[in-house]
mmCIF file of C-alpha atoms in Angstrom:
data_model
loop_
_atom_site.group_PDB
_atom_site.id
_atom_site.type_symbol
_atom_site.label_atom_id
_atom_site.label_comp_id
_atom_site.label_asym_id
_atom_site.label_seq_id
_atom_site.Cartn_x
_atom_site.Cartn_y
_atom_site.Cartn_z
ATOM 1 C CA UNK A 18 112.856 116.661 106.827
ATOM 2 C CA UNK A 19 111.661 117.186 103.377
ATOM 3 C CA UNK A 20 107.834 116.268 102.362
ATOM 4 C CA UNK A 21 109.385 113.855 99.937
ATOM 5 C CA UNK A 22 111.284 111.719 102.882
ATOM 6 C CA UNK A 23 108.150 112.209 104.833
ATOM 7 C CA UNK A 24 106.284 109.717 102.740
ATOM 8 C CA UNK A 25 106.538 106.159 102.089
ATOM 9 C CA UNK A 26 107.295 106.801 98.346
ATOM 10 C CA UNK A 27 109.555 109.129 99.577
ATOM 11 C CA UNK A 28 111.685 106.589 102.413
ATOM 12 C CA UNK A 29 111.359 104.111 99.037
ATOM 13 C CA UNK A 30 113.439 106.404 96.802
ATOM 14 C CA UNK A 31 115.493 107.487 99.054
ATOM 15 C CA UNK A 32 117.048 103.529 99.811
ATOM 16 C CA UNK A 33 117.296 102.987 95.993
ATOM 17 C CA UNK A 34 118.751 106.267 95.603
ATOM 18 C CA UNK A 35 121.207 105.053 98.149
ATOM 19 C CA UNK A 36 122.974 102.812 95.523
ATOM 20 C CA UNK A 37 125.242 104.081 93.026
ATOM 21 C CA UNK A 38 128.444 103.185 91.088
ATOM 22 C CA UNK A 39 130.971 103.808 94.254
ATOM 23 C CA UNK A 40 128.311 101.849 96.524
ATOM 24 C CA UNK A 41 127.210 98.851 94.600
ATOM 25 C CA UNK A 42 126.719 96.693 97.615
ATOM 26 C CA UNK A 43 125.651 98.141 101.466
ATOM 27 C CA UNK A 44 124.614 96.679 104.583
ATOM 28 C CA UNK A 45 121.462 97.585 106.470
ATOM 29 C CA UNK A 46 123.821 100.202 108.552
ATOM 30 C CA UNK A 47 125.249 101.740 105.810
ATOM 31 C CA UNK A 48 122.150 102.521 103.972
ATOM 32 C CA UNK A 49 120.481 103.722 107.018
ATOM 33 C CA UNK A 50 123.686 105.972 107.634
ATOM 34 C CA UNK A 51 123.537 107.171 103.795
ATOM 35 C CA UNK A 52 119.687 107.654 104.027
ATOM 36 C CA UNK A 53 119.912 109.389 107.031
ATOM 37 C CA UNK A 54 116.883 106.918 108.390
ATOM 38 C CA UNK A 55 116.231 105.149 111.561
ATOM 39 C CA UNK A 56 117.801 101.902 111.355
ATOM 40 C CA UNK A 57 113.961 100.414 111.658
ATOM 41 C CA UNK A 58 112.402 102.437 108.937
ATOM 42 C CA UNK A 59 115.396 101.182 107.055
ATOM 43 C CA UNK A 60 114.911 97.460 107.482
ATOM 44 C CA UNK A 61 111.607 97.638 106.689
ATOM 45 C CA UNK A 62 111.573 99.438 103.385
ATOM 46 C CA UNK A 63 114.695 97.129 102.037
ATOM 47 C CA UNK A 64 112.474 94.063 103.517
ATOM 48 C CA UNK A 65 109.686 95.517 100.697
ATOM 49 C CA UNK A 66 112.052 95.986 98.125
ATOM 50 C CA UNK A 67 113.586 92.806 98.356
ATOM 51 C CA UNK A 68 109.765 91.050 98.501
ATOM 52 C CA UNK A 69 109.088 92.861 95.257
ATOM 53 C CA UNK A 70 112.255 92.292 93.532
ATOM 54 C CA UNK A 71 114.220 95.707 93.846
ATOM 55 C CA UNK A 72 117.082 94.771 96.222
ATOM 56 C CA UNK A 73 118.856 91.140 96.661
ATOM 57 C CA UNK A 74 120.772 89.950 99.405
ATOM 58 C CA UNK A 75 124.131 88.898 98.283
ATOM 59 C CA UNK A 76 126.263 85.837 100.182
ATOM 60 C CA UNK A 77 127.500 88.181 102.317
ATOM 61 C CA UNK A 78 124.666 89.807 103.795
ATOM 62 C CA UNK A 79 125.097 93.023 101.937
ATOM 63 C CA UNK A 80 122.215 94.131 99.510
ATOM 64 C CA UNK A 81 122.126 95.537 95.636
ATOM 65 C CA UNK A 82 120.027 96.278 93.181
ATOM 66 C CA UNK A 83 117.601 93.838 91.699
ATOM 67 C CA UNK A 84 117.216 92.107 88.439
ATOM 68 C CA UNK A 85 113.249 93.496 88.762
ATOM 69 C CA UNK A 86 114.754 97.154 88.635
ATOM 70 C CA UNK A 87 116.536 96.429 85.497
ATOM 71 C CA UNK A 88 113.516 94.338 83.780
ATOM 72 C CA UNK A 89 111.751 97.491 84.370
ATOM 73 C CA UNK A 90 114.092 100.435 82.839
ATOM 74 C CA UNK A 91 115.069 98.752 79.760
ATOM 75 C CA UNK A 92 111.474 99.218 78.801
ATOM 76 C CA UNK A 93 112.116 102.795 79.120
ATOM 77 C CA UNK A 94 110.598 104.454 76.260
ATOM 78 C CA UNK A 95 112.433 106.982 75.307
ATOM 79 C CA UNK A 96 115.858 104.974 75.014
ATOM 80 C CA UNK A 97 114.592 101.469 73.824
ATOM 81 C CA UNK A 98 113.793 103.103 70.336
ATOM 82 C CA UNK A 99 116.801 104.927 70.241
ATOM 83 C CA UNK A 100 118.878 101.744 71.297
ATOM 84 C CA UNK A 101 117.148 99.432 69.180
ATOM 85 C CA UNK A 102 118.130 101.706 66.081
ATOM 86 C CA UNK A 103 121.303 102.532 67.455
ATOM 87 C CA UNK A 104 123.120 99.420 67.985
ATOM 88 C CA UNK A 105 123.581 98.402 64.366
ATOM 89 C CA UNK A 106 125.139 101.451 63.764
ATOM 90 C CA UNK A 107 127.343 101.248 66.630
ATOM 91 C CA UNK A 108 128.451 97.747 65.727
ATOM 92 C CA UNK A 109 129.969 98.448 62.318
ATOM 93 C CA UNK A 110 131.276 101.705 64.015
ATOM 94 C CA UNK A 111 132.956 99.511 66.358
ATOM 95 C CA UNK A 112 134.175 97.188 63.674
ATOM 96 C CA UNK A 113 135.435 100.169 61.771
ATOM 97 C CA UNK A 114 137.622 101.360 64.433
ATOM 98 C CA UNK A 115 138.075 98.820 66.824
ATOM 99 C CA UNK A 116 137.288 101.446 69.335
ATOM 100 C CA UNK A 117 134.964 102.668 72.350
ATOM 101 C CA UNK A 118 131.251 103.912 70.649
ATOM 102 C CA UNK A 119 129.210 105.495 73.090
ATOM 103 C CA UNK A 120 125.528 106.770 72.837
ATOM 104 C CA UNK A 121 124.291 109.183 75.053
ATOM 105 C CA UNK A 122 121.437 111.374 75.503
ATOM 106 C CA UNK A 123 120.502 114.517 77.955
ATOM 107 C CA UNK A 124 118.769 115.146 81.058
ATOM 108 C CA UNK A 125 118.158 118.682 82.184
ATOM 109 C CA UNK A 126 121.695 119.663 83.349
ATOM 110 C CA UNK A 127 123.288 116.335 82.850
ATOM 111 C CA UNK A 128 124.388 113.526 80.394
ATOM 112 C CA UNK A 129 123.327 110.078 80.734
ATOM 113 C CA UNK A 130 125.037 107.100 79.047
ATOM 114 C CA UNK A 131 122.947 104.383 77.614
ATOM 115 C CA UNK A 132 124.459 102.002 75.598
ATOM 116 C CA UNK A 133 128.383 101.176 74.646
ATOM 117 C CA UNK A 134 130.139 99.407 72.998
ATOM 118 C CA UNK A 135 133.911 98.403 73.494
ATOM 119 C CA UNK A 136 136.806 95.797 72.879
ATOM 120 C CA UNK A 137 139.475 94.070 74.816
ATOM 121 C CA UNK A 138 141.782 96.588 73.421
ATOM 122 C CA UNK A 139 140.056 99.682 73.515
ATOM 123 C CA UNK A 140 141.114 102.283 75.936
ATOM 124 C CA UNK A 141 139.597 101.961 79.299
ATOM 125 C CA UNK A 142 136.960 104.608 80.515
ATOM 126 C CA UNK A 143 135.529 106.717 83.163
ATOM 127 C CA UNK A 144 132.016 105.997 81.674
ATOM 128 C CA UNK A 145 129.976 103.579 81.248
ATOM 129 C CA UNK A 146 125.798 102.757 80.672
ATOM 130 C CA UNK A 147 124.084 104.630 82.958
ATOM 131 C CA UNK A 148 126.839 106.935 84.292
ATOM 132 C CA UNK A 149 125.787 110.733 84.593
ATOM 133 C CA UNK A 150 128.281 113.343 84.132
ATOM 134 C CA UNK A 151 127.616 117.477 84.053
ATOM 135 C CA UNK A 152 126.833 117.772 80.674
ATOM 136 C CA UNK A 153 129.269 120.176 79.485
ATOM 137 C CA UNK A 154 132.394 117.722 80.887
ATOM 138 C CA UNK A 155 132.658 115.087 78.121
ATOM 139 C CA UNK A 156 132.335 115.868 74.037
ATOM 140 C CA UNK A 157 128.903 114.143 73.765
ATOM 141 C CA UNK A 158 127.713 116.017 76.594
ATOM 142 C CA UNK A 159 128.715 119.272 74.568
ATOM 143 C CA UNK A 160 127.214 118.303 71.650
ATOM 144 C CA UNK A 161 123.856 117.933 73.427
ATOM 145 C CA UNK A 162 124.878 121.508 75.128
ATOM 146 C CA UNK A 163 124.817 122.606 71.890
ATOM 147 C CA UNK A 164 121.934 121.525 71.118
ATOM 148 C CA UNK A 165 120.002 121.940 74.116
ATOM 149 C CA UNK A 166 117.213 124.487 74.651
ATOM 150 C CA UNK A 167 118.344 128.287 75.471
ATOM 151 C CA UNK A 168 117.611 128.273 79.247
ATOM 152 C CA UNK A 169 119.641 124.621 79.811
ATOM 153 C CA UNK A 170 122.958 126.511 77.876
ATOM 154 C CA UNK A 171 122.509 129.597 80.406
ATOM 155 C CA UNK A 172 122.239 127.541 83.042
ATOM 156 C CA UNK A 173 125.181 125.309 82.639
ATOM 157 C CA UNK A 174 127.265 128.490 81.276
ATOM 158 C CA UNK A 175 126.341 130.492 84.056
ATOM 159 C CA UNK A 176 127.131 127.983 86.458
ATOM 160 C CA UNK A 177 131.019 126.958 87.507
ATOM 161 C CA UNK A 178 132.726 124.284 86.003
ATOM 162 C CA UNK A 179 134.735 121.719 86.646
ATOM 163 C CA UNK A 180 138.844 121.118 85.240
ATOM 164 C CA UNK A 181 138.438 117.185 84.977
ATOM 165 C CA UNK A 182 142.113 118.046 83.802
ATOM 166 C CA UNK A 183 144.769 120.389 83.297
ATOM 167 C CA UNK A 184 143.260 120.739 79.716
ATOM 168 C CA UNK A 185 139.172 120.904 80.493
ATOM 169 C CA UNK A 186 137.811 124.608 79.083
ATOM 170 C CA UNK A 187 135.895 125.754 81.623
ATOM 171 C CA UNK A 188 135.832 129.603 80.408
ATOM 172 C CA UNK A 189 132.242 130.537 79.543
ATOM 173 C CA UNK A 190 133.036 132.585 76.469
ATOM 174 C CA UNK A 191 135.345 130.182 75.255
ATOM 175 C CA UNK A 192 132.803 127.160 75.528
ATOM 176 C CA UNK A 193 130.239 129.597 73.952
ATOM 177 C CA UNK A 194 132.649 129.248 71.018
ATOM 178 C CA UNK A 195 132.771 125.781 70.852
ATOM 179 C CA UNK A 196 128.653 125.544 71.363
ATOM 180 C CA UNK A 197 128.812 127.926 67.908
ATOM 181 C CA UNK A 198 131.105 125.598 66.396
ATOM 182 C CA UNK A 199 129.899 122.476 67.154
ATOM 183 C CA UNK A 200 126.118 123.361 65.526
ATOM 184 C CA UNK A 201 128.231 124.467 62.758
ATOM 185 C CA UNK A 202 130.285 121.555 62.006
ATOM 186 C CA UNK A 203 128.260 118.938 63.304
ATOM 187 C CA UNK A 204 131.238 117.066 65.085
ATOM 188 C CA UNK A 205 133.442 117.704 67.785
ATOM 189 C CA UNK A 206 136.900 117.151 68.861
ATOM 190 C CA UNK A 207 137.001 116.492 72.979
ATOM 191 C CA UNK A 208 141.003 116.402 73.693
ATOM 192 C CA UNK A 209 141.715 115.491 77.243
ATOM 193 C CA UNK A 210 138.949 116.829 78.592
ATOM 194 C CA UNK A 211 137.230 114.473 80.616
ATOM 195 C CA UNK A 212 140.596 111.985 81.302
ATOM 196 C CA UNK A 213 144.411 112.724 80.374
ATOM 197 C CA UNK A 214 144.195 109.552 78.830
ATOM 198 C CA UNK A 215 141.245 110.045 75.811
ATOM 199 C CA UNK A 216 140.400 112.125 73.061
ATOM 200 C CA UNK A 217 136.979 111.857 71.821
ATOM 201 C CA UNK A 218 135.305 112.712 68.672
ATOM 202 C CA UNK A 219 131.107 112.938 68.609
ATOM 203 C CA UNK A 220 127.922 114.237 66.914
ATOM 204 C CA UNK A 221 124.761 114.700 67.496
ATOM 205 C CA UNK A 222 122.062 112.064 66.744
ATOM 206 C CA UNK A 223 118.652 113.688 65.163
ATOM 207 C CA UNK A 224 115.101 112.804 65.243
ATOM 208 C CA UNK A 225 115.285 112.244 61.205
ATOM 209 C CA UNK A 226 117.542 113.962 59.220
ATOM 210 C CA UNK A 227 116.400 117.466 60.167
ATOM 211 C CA UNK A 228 114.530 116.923 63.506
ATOM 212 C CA UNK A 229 115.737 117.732 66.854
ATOM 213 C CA UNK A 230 118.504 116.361 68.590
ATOM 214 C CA UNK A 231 117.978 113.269 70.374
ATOM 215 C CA UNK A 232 121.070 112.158 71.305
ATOM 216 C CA UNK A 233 125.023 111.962 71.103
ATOM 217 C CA UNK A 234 127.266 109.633 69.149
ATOM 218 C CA UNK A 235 130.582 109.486 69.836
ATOM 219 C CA UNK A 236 134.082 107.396 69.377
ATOM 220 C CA UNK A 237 136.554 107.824 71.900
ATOM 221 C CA UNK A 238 140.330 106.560 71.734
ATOM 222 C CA UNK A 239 143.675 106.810 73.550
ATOM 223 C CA UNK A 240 144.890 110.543 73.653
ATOM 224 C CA UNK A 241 148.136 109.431 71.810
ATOM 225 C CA UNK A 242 145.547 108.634 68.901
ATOM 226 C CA UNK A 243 144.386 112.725 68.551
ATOM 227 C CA UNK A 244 145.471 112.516 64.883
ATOM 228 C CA UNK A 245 143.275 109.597 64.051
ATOM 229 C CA UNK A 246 140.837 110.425 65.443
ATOM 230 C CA UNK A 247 140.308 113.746 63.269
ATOM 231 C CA UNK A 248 140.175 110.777 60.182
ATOM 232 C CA UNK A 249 137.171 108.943 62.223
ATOM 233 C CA UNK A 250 134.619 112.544 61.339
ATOM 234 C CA UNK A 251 133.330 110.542 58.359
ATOM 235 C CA UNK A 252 132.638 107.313 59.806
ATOM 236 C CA UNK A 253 130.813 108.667 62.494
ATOM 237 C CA UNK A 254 128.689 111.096 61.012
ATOM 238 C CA UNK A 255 127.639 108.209 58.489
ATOM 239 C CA UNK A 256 126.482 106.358 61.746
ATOM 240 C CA UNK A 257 124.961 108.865 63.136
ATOM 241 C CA UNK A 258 123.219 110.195 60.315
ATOM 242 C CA UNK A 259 121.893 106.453 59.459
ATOM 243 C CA UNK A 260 120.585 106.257 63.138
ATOM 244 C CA UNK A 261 118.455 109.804 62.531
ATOM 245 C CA UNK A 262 117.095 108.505 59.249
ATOM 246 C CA UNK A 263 116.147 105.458 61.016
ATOM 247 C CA UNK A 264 114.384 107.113 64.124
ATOM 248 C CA UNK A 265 112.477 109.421 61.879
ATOM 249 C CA UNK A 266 110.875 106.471 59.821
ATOM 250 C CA UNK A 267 110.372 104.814 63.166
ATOM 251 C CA UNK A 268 108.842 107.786 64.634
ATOM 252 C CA UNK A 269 106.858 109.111 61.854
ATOM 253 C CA UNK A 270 102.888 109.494 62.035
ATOM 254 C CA UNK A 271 101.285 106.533 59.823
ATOM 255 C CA UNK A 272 97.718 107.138 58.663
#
């Protein structure tokens, strides 16, 4: 047993950790079996949780995550800035293109998605807020790849990847050569890479116009749409250039 499990912190995380986008909703069993904890130890840390606000019991005796949870990490300080900014942006994005904007930013090794927006109409999605993915899978996550210090790009270049699909690059030297590309051109062209069924087109999102990058921007459409989307460069870099003037006056020292 690790010393994390071994503590009561530890048997805490590791019954949140327990919940995730395939397992929304589990019964005191289940999360004891996915925990690997006694049964007892189990009930009694979800009993806490629930006290405090973490977990709720739904109508069927299964439990979930808590509204308290949620209170707590939309206070999360280094994305309510970014969202607050953000969201304009994204709106007239959205009613630009009538299609899927995404904001994302990076975590060691991974992408995490933080805010969306999306219509009736717009193609439907693997991702959504708070989704991780490997972080050179999606054309967000390269952009932040790109972007990302020297030791993160060796990692996640040195490591195997996976095909999502039939057309996913997963060659080192030829993602190297998007990486080079992408810091060149500020915007990239995701075809198929993540889904058969979208193409995605993103850039990064600076801390002012110059600063480092912050996060990802990006529009993503049907696959059928790969022309168009080439046309939707423009738009986006507008947006995301008006969201990294905007967190560089909100960031900036006063005094």
């Amino acid at each position: 047993m690790s010393t994390t499990r071994s503590t009561a912190a530890g048997k805490v995380l590791e019954v949140l950790s327990a919940f995730d986008r395939e397992h929304p909703a589990q019964t005191l069993s289940e999360i004891a079996q996915r925990t690997g904890l006694a049964l007892s130890t189990t009930h009694r840390v979800v009993m806490e949780l629930a006290d405090w606000g973490a977990l709720e019991r739904g109508e069927d005796g299964s439990w979930h995550v808590g509204l308290r949870l949620w209170e707590i990490a939309s206070g999360c300080p280094r994305t309510q800035i970014l969202r607050d900014v953000a969201l304009p942006f994204m709106q007239d994005l959205y009613e630009a293109t009538h299609e899927n904007v995404q904001l994302a930013v990076r975590e060691g090794t991974e992408l995490v998605f933080v805010e969306r927006i999306a219509g009736h109409r717009s193609v439907e999605l693997l991702t959504s807020v708070g989704t991780r993915f490997p972080v050179g899978s999606t054309g967000m996550g390269r952009v932040l790849l790109a972007h990302a210090p020297r030791d993160i790009q060796e990692e996640v270049l040195g490591s195997p990847q996976r095909a999502w699909t039939p057309h996913t690059v997963t060659d080192p030297r030829t993602l190297r050569t998007q990486l080079d590309r992408i810091r060149r051109e500020q915007v990239f062209l995701s075809d198929r890479q993540l889904s058969e069924s979208t193409v995605a087109v993103a850039a990064p999102v600076r801390i002012g116009r110059t600063g480092p990058v912050s996060a990802a921007l990006g529009i993503v459409l049907a696959a059928p749409d790969a022309g168009r989307a080439r046309g939707l460069r423009e738009p986006l870099l507008r947006a995301a250039y008006g969201i990294s003037d905007e967190l560089g006056r909100r960031t900036r020292p006063t005094g």
